[in-house]
Coordinates of C-alpha atoms and ligand atoms in Angstrom, one line a residue:
X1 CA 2.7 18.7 11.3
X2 CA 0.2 16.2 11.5
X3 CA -0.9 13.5 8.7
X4 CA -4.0 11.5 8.5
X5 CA -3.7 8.0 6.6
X6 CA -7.2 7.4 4.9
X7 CA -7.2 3.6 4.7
X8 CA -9.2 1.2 7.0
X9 CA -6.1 -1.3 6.6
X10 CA -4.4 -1.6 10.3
X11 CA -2.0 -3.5 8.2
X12 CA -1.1 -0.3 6.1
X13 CA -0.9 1.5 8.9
X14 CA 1.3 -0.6 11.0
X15 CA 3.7 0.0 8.0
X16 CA 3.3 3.7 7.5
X17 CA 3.8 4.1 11.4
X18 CA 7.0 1.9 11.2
X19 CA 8.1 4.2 7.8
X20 CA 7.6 7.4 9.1
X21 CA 9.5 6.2 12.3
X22 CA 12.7 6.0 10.4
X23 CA 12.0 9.0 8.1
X24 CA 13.5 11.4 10.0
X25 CA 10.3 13.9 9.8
X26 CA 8.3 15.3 12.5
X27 CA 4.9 14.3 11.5
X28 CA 2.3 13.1 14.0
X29 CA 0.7 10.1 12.2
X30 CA -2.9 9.7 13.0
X31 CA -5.0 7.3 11.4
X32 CA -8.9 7.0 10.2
X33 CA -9.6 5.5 13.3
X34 CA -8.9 8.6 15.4
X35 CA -12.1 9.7 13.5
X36 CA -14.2 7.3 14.5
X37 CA -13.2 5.2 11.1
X38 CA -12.7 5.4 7.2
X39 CA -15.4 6.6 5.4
X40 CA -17.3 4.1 3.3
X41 CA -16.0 4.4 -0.3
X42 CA -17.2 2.7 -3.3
X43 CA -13.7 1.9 -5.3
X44 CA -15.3 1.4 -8.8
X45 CA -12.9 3.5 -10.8
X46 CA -11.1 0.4 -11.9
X47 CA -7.4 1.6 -11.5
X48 CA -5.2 2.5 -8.3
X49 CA -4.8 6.0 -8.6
X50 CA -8.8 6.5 -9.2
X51 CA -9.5 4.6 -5.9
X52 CA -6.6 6.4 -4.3
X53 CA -8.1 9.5 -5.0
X54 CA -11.5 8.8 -3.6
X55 CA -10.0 7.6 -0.2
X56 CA -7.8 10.4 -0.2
X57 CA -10.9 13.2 -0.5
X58 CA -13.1 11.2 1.7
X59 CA -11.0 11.3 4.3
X60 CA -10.6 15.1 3.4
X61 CA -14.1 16.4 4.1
X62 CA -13.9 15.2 7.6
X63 CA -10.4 15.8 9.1
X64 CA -9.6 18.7 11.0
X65 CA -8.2 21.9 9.3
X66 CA -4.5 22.3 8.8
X67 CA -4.0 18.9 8.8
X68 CA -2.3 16.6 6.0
X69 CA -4.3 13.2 4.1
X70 CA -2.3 10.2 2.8
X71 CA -4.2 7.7 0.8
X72 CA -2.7 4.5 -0.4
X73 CA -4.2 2.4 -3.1
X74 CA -2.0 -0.7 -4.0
X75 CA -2.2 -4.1 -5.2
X76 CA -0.8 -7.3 -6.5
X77 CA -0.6 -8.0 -10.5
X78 CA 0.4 -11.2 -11.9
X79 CA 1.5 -11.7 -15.4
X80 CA -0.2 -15.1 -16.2
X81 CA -3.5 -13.3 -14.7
X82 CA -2.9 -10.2 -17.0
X83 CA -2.3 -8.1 -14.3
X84 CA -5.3 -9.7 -12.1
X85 CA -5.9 -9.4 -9.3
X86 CA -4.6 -6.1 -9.4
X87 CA -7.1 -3.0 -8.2
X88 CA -9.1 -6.4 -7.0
X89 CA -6.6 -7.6 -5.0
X90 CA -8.6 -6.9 -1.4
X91 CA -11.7 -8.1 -2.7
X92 CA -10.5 -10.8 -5.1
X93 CA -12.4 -13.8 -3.4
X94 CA -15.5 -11.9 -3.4
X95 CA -16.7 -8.7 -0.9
X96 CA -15.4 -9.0 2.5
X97 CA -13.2 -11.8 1.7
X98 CA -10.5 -12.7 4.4
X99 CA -6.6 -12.6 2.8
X100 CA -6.4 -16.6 3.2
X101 CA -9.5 -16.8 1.0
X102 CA -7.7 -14.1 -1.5
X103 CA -4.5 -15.9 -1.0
X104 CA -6.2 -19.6 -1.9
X105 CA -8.0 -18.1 -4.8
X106 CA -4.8 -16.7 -6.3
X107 CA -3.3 -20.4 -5.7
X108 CA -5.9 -22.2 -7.2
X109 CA -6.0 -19.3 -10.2
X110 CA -2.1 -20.1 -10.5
X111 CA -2.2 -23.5 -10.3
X112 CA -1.1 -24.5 -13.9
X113 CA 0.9 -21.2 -14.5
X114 CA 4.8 -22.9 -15.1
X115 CA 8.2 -21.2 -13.2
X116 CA 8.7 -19.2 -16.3
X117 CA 5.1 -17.3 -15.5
X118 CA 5.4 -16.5 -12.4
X119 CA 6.1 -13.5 -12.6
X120 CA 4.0 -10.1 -10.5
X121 CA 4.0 -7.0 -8.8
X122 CA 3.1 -4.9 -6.2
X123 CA 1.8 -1.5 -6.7
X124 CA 1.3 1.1 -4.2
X125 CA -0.2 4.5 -5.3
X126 CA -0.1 7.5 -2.8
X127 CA -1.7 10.4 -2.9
X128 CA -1.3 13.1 -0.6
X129 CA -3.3 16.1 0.2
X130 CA -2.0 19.3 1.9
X131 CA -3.6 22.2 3.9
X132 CA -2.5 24.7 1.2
X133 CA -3.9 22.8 -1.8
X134 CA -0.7 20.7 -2.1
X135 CA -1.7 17.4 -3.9
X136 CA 1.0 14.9 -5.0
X137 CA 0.8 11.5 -6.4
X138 CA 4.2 8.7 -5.4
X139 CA 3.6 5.7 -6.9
X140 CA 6.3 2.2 -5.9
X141 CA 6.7 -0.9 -7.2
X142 CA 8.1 -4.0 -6.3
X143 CA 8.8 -7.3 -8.8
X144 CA 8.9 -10.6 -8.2
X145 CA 7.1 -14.2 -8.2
X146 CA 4.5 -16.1 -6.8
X147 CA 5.4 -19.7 -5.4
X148 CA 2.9 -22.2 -5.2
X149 CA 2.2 -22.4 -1.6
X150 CA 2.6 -19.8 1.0
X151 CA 5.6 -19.2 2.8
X152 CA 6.0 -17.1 6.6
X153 CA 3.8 -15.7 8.3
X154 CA 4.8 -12.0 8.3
X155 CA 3.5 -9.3 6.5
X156 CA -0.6 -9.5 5.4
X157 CA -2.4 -9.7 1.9
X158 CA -0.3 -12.0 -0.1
X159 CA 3.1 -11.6 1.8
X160 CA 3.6 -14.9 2.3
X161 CA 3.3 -16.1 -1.7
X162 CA 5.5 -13.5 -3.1
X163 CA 9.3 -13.8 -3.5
X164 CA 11.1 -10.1 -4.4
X165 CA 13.6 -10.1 -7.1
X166 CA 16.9 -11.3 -5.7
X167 CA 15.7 -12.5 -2.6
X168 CA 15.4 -16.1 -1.9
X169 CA 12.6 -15.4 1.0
X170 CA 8.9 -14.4 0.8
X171 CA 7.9 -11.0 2.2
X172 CA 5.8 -13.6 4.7
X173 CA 9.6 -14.7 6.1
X174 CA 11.4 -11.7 5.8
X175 CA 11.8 -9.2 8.7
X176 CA 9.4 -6.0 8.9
X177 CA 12.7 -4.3 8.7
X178 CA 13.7 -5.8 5.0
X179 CA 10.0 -5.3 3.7
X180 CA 10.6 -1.5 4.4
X181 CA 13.4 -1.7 2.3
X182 CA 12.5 -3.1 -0.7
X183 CA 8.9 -2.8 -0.7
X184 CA 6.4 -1.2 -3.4
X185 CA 5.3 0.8 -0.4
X186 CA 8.3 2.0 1.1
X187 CA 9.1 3.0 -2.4
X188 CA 6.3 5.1 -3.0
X189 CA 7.0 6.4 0.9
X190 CA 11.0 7.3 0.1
X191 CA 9.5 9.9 -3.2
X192 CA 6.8 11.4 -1.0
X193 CA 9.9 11.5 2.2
X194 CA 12.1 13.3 -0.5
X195 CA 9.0 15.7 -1.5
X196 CA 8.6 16.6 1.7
X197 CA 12.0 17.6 2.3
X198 CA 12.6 19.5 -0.9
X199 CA 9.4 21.3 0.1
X200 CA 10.4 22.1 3.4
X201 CA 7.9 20.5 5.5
X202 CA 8.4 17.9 8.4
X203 CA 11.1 20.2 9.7
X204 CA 8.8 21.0 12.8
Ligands
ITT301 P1 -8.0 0.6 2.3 O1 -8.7 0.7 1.0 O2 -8.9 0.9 3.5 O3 -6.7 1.3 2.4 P2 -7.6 -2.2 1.5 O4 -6.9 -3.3 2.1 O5 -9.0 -2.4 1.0 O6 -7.6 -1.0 2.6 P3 -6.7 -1.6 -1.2 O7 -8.0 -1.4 -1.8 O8 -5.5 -0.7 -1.5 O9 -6.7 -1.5 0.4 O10 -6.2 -3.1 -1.4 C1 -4.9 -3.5 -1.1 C2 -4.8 -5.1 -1.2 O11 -3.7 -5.4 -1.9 C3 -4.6 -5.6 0.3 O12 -5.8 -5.9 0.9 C4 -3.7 -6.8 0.0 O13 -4.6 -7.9 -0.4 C5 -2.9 -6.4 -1.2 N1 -1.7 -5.7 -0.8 C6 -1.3 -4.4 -0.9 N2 -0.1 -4.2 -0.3 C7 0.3 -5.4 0.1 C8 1.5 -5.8 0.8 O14 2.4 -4.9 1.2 N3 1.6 -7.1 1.1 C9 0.6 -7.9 0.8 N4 -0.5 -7.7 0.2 C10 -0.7 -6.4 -0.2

């Protein structure tokens, strides 16, 4: 079977490529680029699974038929920020803003925020479109903290100033390998992985 990914995010889709590697399905994994890019869309519905959605069906109306879409909508929310940056999080230092700029902003918003409220997550919502009107929603999350300076240089977004519970290292030190383990992404990857089995499909 073959699978689009409807993001614009090379970053995402480095890590879906390393994901399905180990997943054990046959899927050819193409990306938005194949198509000559994403789709502009306007994410203005305010939560993940809204702006998941309207990747997911842009990305829809211009892939070939028979073919599967995966959109991913994910973020980082931060307890002293009231769940900020959240939906945001790619465009929290303003449109078109690099992740050091993002990164720096969330620094400088964290700056008085003590040990005890440092406390955030990553969310990752997928959605996943079929050729016979399957449509499924995963979503994964992944807790942790937020240090006050950044840490490795792995990973992208705001890898490198979050610690995940029980680790001592930031996703910016830890291997690609242990991100797929334990991240909000590879969680939301391991439901849709079991869907697909249960359903029968990635067999051939
Ligand atoms: P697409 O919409 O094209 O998929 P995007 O980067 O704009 O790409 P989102 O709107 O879902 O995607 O925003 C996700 C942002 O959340 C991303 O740019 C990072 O800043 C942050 N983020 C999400 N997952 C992350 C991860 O695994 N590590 C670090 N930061 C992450």
């Amino acid at each position: 079977m073959e699978l689009f990914l409807a993001t614009g995010n090379n970053h995402k889709v480095e890590e879906f490529n390393r994901l399905f590697a180990k997943a054990g399905l046959k899927v050819k994994v193409r990306s938005a680029k194949d198509l000559g890019g994403m789709p502009y869309v306007d994410e203005n519905t305010g939560t993940f699974t809204g702006n998941c959605r309207l990747k997911v069906e842009a990305l829809r109306r211009i892939v070939p038929p028979k073919t599967w879409v995966l959109a991913d909508d994910s973020g980082l929310c931060c307890d002293a920020l009231q769940g900020g940056p959240g939906v945001d999080s790619a465009v929290y230092a303003g449109n078109g803003a690099t992740d050091a700029q993002n990164r720096a902003k969330l620094l400088e918003a964290m700056k008085k925020a003590p040990a005890h409220k440092r406390g955030a997550r990553f969310e990752c919502h997928l959605i996943l479109l079929g050729p016979n009107h399957e449509d499924e929603k995963f979503v994964g999350q992944c807790w942790g903290k937020i240090l006050e300076a950044e840490v490795g240089t792995e990973g992208f977004g705001y890898d490198s100033l979050f610690v995940p519970a029980n680790e001592e290292k930031t996703f910016g030190e830890l291997s690609p390998k242990q991100k797929d383990i334990i991240s909000h992404r590879a969680k939301a990857f391991a439901l849709m992985v079991a869907w697909f089995k249960e359903n029968g499909f990635g067999r051939s």
